[in-house]
Structures are given as C-alpha cells and as structure tokens.
Short mmCIF file of C-alpha atoms and ligand atoms in Angstrom, two decimals:
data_model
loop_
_atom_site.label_atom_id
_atom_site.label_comp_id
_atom_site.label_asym_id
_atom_site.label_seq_id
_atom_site.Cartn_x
_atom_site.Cartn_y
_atom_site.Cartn_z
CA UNK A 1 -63.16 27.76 -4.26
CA UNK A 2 -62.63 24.03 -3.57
CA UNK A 3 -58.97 23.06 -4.48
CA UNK A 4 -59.33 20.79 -7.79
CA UNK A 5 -59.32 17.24 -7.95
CA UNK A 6 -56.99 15.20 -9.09
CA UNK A 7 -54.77 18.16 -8.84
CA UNK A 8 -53.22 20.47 -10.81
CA UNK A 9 -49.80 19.05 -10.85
CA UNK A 10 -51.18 15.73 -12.21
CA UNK A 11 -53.32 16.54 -14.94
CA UNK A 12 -51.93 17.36 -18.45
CA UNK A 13 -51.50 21.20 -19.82
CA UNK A 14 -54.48 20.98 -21.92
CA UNK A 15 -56.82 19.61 -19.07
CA UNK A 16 -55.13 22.37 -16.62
CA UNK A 17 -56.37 24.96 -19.36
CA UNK A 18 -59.66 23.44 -19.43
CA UNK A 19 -59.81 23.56 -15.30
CA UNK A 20 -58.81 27.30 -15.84
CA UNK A 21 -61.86 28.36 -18.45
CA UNK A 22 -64.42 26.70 -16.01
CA UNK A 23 -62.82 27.63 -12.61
CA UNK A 24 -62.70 31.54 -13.78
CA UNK A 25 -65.65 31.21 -15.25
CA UNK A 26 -64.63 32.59 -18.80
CA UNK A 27 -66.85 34.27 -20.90
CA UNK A 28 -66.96 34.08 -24.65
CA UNK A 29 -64.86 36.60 -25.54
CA UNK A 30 -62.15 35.94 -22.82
CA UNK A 31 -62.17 32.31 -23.81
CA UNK A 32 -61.11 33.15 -27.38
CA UNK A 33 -58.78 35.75 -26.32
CA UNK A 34 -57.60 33.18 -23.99
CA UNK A 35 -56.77 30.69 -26.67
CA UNK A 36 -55.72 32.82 -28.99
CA UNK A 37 -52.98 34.56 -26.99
CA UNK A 38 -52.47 30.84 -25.36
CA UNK A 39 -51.16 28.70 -27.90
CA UNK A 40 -47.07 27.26 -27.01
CA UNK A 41 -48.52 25.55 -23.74
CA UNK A 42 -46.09 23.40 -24.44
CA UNK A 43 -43.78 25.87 -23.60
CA UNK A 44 -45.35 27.36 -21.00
CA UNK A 45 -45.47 23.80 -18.69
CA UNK A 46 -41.50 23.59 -20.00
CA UNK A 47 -40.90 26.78 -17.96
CA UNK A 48 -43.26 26.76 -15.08
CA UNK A 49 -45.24 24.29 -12.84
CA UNK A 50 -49.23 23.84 -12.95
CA UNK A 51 -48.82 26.16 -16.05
CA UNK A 52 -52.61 26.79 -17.28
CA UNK A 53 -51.70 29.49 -20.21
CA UNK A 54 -50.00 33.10 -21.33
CA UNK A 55 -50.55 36.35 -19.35
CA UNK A 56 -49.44 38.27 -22.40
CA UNK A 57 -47.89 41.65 -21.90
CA UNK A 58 -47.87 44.11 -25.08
CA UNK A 59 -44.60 43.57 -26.59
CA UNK A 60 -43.21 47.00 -28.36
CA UNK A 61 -40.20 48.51 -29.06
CA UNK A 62 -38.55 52.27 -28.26
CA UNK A 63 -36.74 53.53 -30.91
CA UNK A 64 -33.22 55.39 -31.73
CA UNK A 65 -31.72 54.78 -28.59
CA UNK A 66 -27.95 55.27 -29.03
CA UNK A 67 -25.51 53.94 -26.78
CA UNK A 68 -21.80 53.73 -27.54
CA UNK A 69 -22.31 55.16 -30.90
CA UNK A 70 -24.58 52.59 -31.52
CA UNK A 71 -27.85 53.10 -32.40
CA UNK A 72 -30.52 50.45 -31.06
CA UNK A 73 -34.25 49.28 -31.57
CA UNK A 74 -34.90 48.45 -27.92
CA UNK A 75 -37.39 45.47 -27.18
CA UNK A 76 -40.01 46.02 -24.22
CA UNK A 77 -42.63 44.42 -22.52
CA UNK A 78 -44.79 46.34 -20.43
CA UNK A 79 -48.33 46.48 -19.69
CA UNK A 80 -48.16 50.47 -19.14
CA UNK A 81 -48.87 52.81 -21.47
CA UNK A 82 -46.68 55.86 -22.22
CA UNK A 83 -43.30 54.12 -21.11
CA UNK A 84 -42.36 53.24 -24.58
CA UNK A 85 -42.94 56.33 -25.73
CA UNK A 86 -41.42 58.36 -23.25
CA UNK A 87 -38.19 56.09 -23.65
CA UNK A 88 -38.17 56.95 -27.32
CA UNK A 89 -38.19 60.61 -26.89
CA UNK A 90 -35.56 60.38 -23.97
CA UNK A 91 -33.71 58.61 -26.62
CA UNK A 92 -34.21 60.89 -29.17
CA UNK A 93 -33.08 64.15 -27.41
CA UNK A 94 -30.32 62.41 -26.75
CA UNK A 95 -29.82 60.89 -29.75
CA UNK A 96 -29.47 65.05 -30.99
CA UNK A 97 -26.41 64.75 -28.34
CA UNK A 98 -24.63 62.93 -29.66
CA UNK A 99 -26.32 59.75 -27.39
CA UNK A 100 -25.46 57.87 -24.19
CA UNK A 101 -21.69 56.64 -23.12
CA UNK A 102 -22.93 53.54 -21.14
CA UNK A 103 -20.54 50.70 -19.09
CA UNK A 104 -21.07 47.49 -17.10
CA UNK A 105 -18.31 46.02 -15.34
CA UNK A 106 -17.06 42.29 -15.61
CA UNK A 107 -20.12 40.36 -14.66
CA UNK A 108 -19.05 38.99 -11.00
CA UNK A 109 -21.79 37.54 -9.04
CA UNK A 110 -21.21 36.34 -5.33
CA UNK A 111 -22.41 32.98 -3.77
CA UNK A 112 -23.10 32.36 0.22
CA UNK A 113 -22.41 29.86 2.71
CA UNK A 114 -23.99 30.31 5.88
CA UNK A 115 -21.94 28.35 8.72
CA UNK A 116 -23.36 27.65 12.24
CA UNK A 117 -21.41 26.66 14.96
CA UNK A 118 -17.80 27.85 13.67
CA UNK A 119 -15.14 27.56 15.86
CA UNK A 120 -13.20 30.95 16.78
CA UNK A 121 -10.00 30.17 14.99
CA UNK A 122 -11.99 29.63 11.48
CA UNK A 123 -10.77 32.59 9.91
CA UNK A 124 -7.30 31.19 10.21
CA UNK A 125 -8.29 27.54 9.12
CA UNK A 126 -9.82 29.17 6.37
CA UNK A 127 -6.67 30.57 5.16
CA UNK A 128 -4.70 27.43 5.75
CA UNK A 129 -7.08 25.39 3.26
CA UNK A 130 -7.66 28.28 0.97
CA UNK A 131 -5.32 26.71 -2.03
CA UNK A 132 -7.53 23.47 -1.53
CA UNK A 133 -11.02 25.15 -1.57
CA UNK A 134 -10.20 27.46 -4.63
CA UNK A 135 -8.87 24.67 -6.73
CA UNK A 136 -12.10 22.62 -5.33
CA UNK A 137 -13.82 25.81 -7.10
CA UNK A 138 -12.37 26.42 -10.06
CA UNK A 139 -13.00 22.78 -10.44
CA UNK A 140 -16.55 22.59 -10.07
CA UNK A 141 -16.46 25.90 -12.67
CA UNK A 142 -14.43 24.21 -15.18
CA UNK A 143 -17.10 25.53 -18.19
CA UNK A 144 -16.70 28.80 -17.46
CA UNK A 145 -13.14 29.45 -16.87
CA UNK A 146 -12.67 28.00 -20.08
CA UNK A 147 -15.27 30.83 -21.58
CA UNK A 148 -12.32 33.58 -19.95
CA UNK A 149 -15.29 33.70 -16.27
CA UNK A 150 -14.90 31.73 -13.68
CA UNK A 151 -13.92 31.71 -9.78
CA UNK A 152 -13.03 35.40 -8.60
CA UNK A 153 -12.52 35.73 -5.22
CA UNK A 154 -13.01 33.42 -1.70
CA UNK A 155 -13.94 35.31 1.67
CA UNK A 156 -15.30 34.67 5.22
CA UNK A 157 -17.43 36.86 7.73
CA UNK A 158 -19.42 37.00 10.97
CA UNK A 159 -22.75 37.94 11.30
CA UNK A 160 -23.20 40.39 13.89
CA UNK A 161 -25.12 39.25 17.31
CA UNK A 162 -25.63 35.54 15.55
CA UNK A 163 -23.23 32.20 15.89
CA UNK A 164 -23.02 32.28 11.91
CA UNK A 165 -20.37 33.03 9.74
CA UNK A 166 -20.56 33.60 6.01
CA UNK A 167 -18.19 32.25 3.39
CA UNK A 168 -18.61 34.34 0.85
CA UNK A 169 -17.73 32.25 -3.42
CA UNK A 170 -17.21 34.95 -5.86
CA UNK A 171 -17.83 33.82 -9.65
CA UNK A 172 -17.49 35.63 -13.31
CA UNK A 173 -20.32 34.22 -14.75
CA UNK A 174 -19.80 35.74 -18.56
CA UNK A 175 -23.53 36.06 -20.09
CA UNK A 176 -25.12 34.24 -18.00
CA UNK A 177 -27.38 35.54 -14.81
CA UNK A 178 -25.77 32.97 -12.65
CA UNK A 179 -28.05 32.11 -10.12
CA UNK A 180 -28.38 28.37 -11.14
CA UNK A 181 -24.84 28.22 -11.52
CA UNK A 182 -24.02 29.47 -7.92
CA UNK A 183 -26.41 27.81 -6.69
CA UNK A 184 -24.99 24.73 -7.67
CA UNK A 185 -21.06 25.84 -6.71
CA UNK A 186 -22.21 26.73 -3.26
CA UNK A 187 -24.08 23.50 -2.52
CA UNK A 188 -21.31 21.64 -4.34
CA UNK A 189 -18.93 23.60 -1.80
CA UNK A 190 -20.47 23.33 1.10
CA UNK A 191 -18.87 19.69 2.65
CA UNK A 192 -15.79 21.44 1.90
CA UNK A 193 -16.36 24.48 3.86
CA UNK A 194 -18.10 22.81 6.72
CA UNK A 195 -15.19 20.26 7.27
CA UNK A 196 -12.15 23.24 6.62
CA UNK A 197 -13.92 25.89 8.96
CA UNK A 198 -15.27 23.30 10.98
CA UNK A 199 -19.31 24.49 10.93
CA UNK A 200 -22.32 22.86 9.85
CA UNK A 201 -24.49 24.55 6.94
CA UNK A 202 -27.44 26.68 7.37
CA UNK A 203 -27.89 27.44 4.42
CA UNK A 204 -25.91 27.95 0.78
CA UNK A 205 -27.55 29.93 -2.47
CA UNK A 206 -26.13 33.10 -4.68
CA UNK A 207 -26.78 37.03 -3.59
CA UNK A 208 -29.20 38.95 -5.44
CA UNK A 209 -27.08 41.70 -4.36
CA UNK A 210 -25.49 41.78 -7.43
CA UNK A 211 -22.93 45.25 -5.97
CA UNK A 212 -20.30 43.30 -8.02
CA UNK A 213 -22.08 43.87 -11.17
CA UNK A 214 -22.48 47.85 -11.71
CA UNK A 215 -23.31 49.14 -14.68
CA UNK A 216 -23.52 53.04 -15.64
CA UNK A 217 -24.68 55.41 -18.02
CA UNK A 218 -23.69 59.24 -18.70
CA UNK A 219 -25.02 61.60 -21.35
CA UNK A 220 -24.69 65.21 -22.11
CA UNK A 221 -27.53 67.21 -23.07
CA UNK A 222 -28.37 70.75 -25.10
CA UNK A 223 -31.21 72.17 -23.32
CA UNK A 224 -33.10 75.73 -22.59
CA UNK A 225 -30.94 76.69 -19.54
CA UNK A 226 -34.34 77.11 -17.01
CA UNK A 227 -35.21 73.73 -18.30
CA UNK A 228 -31.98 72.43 -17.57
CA UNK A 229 -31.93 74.44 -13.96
CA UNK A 230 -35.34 72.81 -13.35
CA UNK A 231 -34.57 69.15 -13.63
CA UNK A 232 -31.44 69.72 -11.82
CA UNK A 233 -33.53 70.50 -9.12
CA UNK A 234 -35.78 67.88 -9.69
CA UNK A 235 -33.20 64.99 -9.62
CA UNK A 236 -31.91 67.05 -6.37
CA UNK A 237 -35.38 66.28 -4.91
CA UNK A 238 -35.00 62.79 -5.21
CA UNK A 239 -31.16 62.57 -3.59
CA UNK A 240 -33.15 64.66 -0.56
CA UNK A 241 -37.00 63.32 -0.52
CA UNK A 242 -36.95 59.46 0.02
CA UNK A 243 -41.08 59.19 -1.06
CA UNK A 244 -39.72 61.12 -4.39
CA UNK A 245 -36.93 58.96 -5.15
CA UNK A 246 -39.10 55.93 -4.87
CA UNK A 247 -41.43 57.53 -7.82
CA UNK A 248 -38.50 58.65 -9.60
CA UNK A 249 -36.72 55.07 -9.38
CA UNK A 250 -39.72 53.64 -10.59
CA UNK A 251 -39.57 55.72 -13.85
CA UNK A 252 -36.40 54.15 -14.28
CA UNK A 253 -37.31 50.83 -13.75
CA UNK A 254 -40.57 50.89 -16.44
CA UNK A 255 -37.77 51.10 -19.29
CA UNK A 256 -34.92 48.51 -17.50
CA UNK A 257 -37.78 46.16 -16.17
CA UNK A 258 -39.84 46.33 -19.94
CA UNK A 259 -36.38 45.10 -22.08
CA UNK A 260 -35.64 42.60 -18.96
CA UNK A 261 -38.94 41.40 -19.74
CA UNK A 262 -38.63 41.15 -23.35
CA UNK A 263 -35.06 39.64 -22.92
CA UNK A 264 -36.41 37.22 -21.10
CA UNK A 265 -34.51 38.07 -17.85
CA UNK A 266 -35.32 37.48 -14.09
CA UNK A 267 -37.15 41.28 -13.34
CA UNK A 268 -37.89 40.58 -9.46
CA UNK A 269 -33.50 39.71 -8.98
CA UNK A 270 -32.84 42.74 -11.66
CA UNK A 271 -35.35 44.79 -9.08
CA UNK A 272 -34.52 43.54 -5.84
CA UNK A 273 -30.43 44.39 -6.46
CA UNK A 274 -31.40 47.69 -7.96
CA UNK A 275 -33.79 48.89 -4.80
CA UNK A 276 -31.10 47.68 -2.24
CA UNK A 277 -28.31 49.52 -3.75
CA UNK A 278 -30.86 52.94 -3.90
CA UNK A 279 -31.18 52.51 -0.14
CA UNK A 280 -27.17 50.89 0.37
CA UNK A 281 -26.54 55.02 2.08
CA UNK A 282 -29.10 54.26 4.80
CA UNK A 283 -31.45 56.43 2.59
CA UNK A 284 -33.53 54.99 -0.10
CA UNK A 285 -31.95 57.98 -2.75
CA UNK A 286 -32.43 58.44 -6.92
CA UNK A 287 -30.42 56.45 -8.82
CA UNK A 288 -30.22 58.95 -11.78
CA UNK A 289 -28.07 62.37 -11.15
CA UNK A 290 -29.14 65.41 -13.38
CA UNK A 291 -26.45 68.64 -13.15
CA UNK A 292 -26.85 71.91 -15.15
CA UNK A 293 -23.54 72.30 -16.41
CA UNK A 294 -21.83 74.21 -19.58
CA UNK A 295 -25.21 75.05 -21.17
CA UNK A 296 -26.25 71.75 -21.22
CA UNK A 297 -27.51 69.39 -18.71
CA UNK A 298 -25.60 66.41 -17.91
CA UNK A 299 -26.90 63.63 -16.36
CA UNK A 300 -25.58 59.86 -14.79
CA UNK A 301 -27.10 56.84 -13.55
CA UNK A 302 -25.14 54.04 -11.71
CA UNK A 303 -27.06 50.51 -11.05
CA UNK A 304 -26.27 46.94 -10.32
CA UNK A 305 -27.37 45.13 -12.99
CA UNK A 306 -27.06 41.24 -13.49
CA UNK A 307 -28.81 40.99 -16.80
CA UNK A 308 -28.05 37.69 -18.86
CA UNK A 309 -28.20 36.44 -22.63
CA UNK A 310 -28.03 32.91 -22.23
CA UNK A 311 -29.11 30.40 -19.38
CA UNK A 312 -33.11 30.45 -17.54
CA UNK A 313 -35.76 31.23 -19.87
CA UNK A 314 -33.28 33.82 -22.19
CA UNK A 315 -32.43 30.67 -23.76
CA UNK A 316 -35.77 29.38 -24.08
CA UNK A 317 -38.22 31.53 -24.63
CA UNK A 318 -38.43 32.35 -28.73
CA UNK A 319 -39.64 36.01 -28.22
CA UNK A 320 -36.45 36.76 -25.54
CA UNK A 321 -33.86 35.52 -28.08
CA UNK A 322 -35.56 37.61 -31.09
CA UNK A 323 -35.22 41.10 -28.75
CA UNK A 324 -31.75 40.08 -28.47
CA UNK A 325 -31.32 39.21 -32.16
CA UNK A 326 -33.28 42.63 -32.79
CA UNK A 327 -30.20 44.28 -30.13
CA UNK A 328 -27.83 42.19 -32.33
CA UNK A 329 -27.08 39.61 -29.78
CA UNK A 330 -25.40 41.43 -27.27
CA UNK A 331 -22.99 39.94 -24.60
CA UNK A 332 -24.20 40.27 -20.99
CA UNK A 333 -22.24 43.75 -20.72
CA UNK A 334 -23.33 45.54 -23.44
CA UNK A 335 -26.87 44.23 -22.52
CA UNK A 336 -26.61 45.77 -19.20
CA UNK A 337 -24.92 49.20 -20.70
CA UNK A 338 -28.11 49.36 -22.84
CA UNK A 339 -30.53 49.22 -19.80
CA UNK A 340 -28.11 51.31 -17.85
CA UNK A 341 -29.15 53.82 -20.71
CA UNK A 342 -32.72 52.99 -21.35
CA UNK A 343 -33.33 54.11 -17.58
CA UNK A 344 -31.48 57.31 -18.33
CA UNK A 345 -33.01 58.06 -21.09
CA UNK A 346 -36.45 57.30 -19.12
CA UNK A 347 -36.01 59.22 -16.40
CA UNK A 348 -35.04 61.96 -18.26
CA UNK A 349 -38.12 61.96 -20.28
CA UNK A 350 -40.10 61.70 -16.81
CA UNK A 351 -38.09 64.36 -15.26
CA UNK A 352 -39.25 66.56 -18.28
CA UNK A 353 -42.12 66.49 -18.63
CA UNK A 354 -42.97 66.79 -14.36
CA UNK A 355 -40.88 70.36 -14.61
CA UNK A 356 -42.89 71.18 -18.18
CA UNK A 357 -46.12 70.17 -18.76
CA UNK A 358 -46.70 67.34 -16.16
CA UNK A 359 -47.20 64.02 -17.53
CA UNK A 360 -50.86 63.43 -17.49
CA UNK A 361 -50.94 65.16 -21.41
CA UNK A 362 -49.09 61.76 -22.47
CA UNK A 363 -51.04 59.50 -20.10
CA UNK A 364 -54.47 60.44 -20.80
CA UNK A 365 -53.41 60.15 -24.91
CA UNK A 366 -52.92 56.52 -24.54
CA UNK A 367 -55.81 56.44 -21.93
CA UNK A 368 -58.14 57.48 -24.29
CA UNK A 369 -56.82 54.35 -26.71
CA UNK A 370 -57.71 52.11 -23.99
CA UNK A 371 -60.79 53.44 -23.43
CA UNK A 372 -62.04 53.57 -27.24
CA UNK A 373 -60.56 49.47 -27.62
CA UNK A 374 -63.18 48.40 -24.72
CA UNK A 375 -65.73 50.42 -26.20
CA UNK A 376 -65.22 48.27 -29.53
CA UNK A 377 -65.32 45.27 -27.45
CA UNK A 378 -68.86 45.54 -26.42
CA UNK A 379 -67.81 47.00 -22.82
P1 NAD B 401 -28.60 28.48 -16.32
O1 NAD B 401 -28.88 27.52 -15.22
O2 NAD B 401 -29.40 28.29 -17.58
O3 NAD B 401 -27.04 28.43 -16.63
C1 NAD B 401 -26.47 29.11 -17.72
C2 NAD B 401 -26.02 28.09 -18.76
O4 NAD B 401 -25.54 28.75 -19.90
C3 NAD B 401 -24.89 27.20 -18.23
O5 NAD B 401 -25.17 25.87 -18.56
C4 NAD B 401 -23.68 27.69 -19.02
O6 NAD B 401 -22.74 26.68 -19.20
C5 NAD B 401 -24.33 28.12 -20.33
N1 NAD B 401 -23.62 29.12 -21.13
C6 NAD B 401 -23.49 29.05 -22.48
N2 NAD B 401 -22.82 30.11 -22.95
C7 NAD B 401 -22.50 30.88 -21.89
C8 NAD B 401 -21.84 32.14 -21.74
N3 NAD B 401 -21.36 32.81 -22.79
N4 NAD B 401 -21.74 32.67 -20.51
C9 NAD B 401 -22.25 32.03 -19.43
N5 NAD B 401 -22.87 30.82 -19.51
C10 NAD B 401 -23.01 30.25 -20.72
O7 NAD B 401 -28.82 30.00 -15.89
P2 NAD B 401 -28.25 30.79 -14.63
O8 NAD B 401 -27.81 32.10 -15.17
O9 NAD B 401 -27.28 30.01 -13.84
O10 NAD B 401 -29.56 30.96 -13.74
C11 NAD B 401 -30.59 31.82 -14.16
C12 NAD B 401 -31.96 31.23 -13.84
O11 NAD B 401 -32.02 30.84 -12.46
C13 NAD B 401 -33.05 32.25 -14.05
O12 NAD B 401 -34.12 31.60 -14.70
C14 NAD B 401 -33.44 32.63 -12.62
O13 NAD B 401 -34.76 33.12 -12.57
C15 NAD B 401 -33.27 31.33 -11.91
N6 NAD B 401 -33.08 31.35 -10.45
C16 NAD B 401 -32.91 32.53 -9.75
C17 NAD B 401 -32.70 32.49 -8.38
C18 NAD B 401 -32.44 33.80 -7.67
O14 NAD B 401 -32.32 34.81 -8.33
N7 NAD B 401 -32.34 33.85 -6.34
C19 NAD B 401 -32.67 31.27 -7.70
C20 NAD B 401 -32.84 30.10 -8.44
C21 NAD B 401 -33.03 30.14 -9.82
#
C-alpha cells in the first residue's frame, strides 16, 4: 500500500478516520460499526499518535469475587470468551470459603542509570556523595514524599563482561505506575551520577521488573478430596513442565490482564514483570501453588504487580476510572491484591475444569454465541 500523503501525523483525527475507511476498504456494515463504536476521537488522538479510531474490546464484569472480606464486582476487558465466566465461578467457590486473603507490598518501583566508562574506585565515590545524590532525589520527588512515597533506596552495580555499571534509584510511587515519574528522576539524575561516579550515560529509564512490587493471594478451599488430589497434581505439573506452566500462566493472566485493561493500566509492563519473575528460578515455573491439605485444597499465588489508579491513561480514560469507581476507588495496593486474587480465582477455575470435564464444554457454549451473532449479521 503506498504510504499516505500528506501524512498521517499531519492531517486532523477526522481526516485520519476518513484515510482509514478508504485505505481498509470498509464495507457498509464495518463502516457503521466503525463509527458507532468510534465516537471520543477526540480522546483517542489525546492518548495516542496517528490515532484513526477505537478497537473496542467487550467490556464485562465477573462477579462475587471476595477479597479481604470484601466482596467485589470486578471490571474486565477481554476479547475471549469464557474468561469472565470462569473468573466468576472461581470466585464463587471461593466465595463459599469464606473468599481470598490477598496482599501487595508498598509500591516500590526501581529506576536505572547505565554508566560507561566508570572508573574502578566508583563504588567508593559513590558512597562519598551519597548524602548529596539522595537529597538531589528526594528533591526532584518532592510531590510524592509529601503523599507518605517517595525516594527508597540508592545502589550501584557492574554488569558482568561489559565496561557499564548500573546505578540503581529506588522510588515509592503511591498509586501511581511510575514509569513517567522515573523516567523523569533518572534523566533528571543522571549529570549528577555521571560527574560523582565519574561515567558518561548510556542510557537512564525505570525497570519493568517491578520484583519490588509483589503482591499475593491465598485461599482455602472445601472440595471432594480426589478433586482436590487432582489439581494438586495439576499445579505440580506446571512447577515441573515449563510448556504447561506457560498455558497455566496464561489462565492467570486472562483475569489480571482483562481488569488491567478495564482499569486502564499498562498490560504489556503488568505482563512483561509477571513472565520474568515465572522464569526468575532459571525455569519458566506456575505462578499459582495448589496443595491438598486438611480436606480442603489450599492454594497461593505470588506476582509482581505494578498496577496504578492514577497517572497514564487511568486518569484519562472515562471507562478506566468507572471500573475503579465500580471497585470503589481502590488505592494502588488493594488494586493489585484484587488481581493477585482474580488470577487465583482463574486459575483455579481452569485447573478445574482440565482435571473434570476439560474446558471445551464452556468454550464451545460461548462459541456457539459467536457463531449464531455472525449468522444474524448476514455472514
Ligand atoms: P504519570 O506520568 O501520569 O504520573 C502520575 C501522576 O499522578 C503524577 O503527576 C503524580 O503527581 C500524580 N498523582 C496524583 N495522585 C497520586 C497518588 N496518590 N500517587 C501517585 N501519584 C499521584 O504516570 P506514571 O505512573 O508515572 O507513568 C505511567 C504511564 O507511563 C503509563 O501510561 C505507561 O504506559 C507509560 N510509560 C511506560 C513506560 C514503561 O513501562 N517502560 C515507559 C514510558 C511511559
């Protein structure tokens, strides 16, 4: 296709759409689906570049999911059918339970330097300007310390086999994601750190790694003791079989990725963290552990998660602050502590139907839905 002319980036939204219809070469009836699901491109150019419409994912909600003694009406956006439904009956047997003790720990992202060219003694110059480059921090973070956040924590290493160290900026960020906001601190930094350890910058931008933030979720189930025995074995499988684990990680994520989604939250950060912490053993492993124990089955899933409720589009977009209204405006914590449990609750829905009936019944349910919608389409 020839690229268009003028540009993209220098025509208006409306002309962009336009450009779109023709380019795809819309019919009818995806031209008025088009607009209809389009409108706000207002919004759309205020969040993205060359923005041409909406991709609109189906927007629904599971149900009953209680966490904390809390009972909540989750929010999720997904484009796959049976995951909101299999959430809500994970939520429900557990619900019978008693429901899911969930955590997240203070929410303590990390910011990197990368330093060429240090001299051997930097580690000790480091430590000699230390009280200078914190205060330097905790200036540039002024905002957040004053929300009870702030700077956390100032480090150096070497990379192995490469002439670059790595100054590591460690930030409680409150509700907030934080990538913008370390972003900014370790740019802001950086003349600092070059001139104290005596480098020059390769590069400076926050960690997706997010291993400071880990959230968890525990919950203790009443269950037919084969059942139970079953999807002990089941979540063994995925501690032992790394192709499993990536299958049963990806149950997980369909509920934490849907409500990041709908929350308006960054899912490719949320996912990136979460898949490098499965593998963090040397083994891409399960994140979920399921134990026959008691009578019951008892089951716990530990993730990073760097989920925020303000800041990027959480703030912006009208549909992410409603699913946090709906979850009665959570702080970032509690947020996290919900998804921590969402995946649980997920997974263990997943995990029971593969040891009972297999999950195709559910599936092909919804499948035939699809199918009968197209048919009333014309196609
Ligand atoms: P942001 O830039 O919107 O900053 C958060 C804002 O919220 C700040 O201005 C802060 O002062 C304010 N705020 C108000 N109340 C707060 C509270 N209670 N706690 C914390 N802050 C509060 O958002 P961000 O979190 O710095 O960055 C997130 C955005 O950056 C996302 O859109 C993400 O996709 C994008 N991003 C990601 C990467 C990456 O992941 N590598 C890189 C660049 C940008």
């Amino acid at each position: 296709m020839e690229r268009p002319d003028p540009p993209l980036r220098k025509r208006s939204p409306a002309d962009r759409r336009t450009w779109w219809l023709q380019a795809a070469g819309a019919t009818p009836n995806q031209t008025r689906f088009f607009e209809n699901t389009g409108q706000e491109l207002g919004l759309a150019d205020a969040l993205i570049e060359n923005a041409v419409g909406w991709m609109p994912v189906p927007l629904g909600v599971a149900s009953g999911l209680v966490v904390n003694g809390t009972s909540y009406e989750v929010p999720m956006a997904t484009e796959e059918p049976s995951v909101i439904a299999a959430a809500s009956a994970g939520a429900s047997v557990a619900a019978r339970a008693g429901g899911f003790t969930a955590g997240a720990s203070a929410p303590v992202m990390r910011a990197q330097v990368f330093l060429e060219g240090c001299p051997g003694d930097a580690e000790t110059r480091l430590e000699a300007a230390r009280r200078h480059l914190e205060a330097e921090a905790r200036s540039h973070l002024v905002s957040m310390e004053r929300r009870g956040g702030g700077f956390r924590g100032l480090s150096m290493a070497r990379l192995a086999g490469l002439e670059v160290a790595l100054v590591r900026l460690d930030v409680d960020v409150r509700d907030a994601m934080g990538a913008n906001l370390l972003n900014t601190l370790a740019e802001a930094m950086t003349p600092s750190l070059e001139k104290a350890l005596g480098g020059k910058k390769l590069m400076a931008i926050l960690s997706n790694d997010a291993g400071l933030r880990p959230a968890w979720a525990e919950v203790k189930l009443t269950l037919d003791p084969d059942r139970a025995r079953r999807i002990t074995l089941a979540s063994a499988v995925a501690q032992a079989d790394g192709q499993r684990a990536v299958t049963h990680n990806k149950g997980i994520m369909n509920g934490i990725t849907a409500m990041a989604l709908a929350t308006g939250n960054d899912t490719r950060a949320l996912e990136s963290a979460v898949h490098s912490f499965a593998g963090s053993s040397g083994t891409y492993k399960g994140l979920s552990r399921w134990t026959a124990e008691g009578g019951g089955l008892h089951g716990r899933i530990d993730l990073p998660l760097a989920l925020a409720t303000v800041g990027g589009s959480v703030g912006v977009h009208p549909t992410a602050q409603m699913s946090l209204q709906l979850l009665g405006n959570p702080d970032s914590p509690t947020l996290c502590s919900i998804a921590a449990a969402l995946g649980l609750a997920q997974n263990f829905a997943a995990l029971n139907a593969l040891v009972g009936d297999g999950i195709q019944k559910g599936h092909m349910a919804l499948h035939d839905r699809r199918s009968a919608w197209l048919k009333d389409q014309g196609r």
